[in-house]
Tab-separated table of N, CA and C in Angstrom:
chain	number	residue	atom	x	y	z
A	24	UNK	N	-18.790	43.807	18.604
A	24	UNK	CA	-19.977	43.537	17.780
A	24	UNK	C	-19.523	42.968	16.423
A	25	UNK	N	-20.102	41.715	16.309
A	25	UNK	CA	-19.879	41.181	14.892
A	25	UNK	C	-20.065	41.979	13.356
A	26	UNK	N	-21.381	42.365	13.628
A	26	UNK	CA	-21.327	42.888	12.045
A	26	UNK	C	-20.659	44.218	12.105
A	27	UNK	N	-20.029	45.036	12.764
A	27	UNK	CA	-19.200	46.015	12.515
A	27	UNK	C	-17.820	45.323	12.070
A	28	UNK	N	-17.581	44.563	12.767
A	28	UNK	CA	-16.368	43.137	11.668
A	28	UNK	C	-16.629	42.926	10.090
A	29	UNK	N	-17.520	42.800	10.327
A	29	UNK	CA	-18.079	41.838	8.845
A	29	UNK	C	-18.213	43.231	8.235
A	30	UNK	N	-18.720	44.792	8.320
A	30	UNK	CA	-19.015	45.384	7.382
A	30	UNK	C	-17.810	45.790	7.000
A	31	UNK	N	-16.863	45.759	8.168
A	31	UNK	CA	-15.593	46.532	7.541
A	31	UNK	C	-14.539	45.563	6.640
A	32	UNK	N	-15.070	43.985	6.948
A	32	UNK	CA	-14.087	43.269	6.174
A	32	UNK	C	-14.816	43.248	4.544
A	33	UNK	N	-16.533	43.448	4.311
A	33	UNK	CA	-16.630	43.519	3.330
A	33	UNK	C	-16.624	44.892	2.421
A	34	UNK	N	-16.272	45.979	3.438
A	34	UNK	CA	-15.679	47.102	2.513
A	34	UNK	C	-14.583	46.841	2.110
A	35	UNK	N	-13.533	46.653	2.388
A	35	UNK	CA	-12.564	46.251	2.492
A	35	UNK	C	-12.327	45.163	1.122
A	36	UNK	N	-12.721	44.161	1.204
A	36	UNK	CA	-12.802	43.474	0.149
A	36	UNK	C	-13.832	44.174	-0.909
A	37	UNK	N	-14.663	44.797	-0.854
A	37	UNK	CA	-14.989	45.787	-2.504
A	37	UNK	C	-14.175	46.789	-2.465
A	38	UNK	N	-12.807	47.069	-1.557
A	38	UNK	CA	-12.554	48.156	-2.473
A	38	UNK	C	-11.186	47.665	-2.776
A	39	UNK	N	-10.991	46.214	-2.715
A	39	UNK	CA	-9.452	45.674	-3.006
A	39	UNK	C	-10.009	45.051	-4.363
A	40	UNK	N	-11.654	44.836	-4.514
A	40	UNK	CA	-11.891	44.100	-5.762
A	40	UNK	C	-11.853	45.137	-6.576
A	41	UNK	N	-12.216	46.944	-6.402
A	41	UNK	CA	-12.775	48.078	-7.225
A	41	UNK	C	-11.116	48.202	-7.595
A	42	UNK	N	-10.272	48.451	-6.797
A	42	UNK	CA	-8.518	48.291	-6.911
A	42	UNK	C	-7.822	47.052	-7.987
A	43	UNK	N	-8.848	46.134	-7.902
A	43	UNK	CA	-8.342	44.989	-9.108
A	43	UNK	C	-8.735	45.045	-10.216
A	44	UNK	N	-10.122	45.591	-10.329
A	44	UNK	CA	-10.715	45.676	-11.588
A	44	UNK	C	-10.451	46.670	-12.302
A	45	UNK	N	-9.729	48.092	-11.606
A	45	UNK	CA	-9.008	48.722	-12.127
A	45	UNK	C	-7.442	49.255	-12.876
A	46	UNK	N	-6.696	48.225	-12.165
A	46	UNK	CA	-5.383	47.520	-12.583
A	46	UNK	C	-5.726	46.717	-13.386
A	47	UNK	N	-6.843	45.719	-13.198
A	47	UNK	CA	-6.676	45.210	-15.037
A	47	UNK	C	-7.225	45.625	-15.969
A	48	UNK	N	-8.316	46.243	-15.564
A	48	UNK	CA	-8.704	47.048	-17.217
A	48	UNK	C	-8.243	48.639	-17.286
A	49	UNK	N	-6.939	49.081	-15.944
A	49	UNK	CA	-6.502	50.040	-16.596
A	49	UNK	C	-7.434	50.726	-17.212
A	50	UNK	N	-8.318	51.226	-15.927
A	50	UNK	CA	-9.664	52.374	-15.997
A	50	UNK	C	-8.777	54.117	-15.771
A	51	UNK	N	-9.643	54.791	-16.177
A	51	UNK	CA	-8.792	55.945	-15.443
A	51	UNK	C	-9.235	56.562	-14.195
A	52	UNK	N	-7.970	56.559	-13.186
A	52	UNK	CA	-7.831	56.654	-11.683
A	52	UNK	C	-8.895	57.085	-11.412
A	53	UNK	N	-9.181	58.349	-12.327
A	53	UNK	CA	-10.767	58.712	-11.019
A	53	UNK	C	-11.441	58.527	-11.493
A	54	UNK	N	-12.019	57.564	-12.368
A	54	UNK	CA	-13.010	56.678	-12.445
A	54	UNK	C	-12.932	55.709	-10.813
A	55	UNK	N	-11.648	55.331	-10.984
A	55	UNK	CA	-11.407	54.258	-9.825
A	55	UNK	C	-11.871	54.854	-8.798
A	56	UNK	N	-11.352	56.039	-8.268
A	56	UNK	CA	-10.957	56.616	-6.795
A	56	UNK	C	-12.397	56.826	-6.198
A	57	UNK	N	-12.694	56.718	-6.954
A	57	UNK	CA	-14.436	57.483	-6.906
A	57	UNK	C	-15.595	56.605	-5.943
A	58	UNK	N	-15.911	55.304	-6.452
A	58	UNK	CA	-16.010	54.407	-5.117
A	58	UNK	C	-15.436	53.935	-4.190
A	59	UNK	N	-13.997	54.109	-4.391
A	59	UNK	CA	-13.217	53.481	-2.889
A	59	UNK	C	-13.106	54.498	-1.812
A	60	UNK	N	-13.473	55.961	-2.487
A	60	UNK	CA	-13.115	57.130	-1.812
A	60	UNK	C	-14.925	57.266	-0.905
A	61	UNK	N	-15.853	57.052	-2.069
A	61	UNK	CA	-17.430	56.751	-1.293
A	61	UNK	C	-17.808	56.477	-0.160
């Protein structure tokens, strides 16, 4: 099934973007962990 593809590639990509935006503004971790863990 396609969109079980697609949902997992776009989790996937928000939580490599929530992982980037936190390496650069150097948030604190569990601020971060907190939606990727969601």
């Amino acid at each position: 099934m396609p969109f079980i593809g697609i949902h997992v590639f776009l989790v996937l990509l928000s939580t490599s973007h929530q992982l980037t935006k936190c390496l650069l503004y150097k948030v604190d971790l569990g601020f971060c962990a907190g939606p990727i863990v969601a």
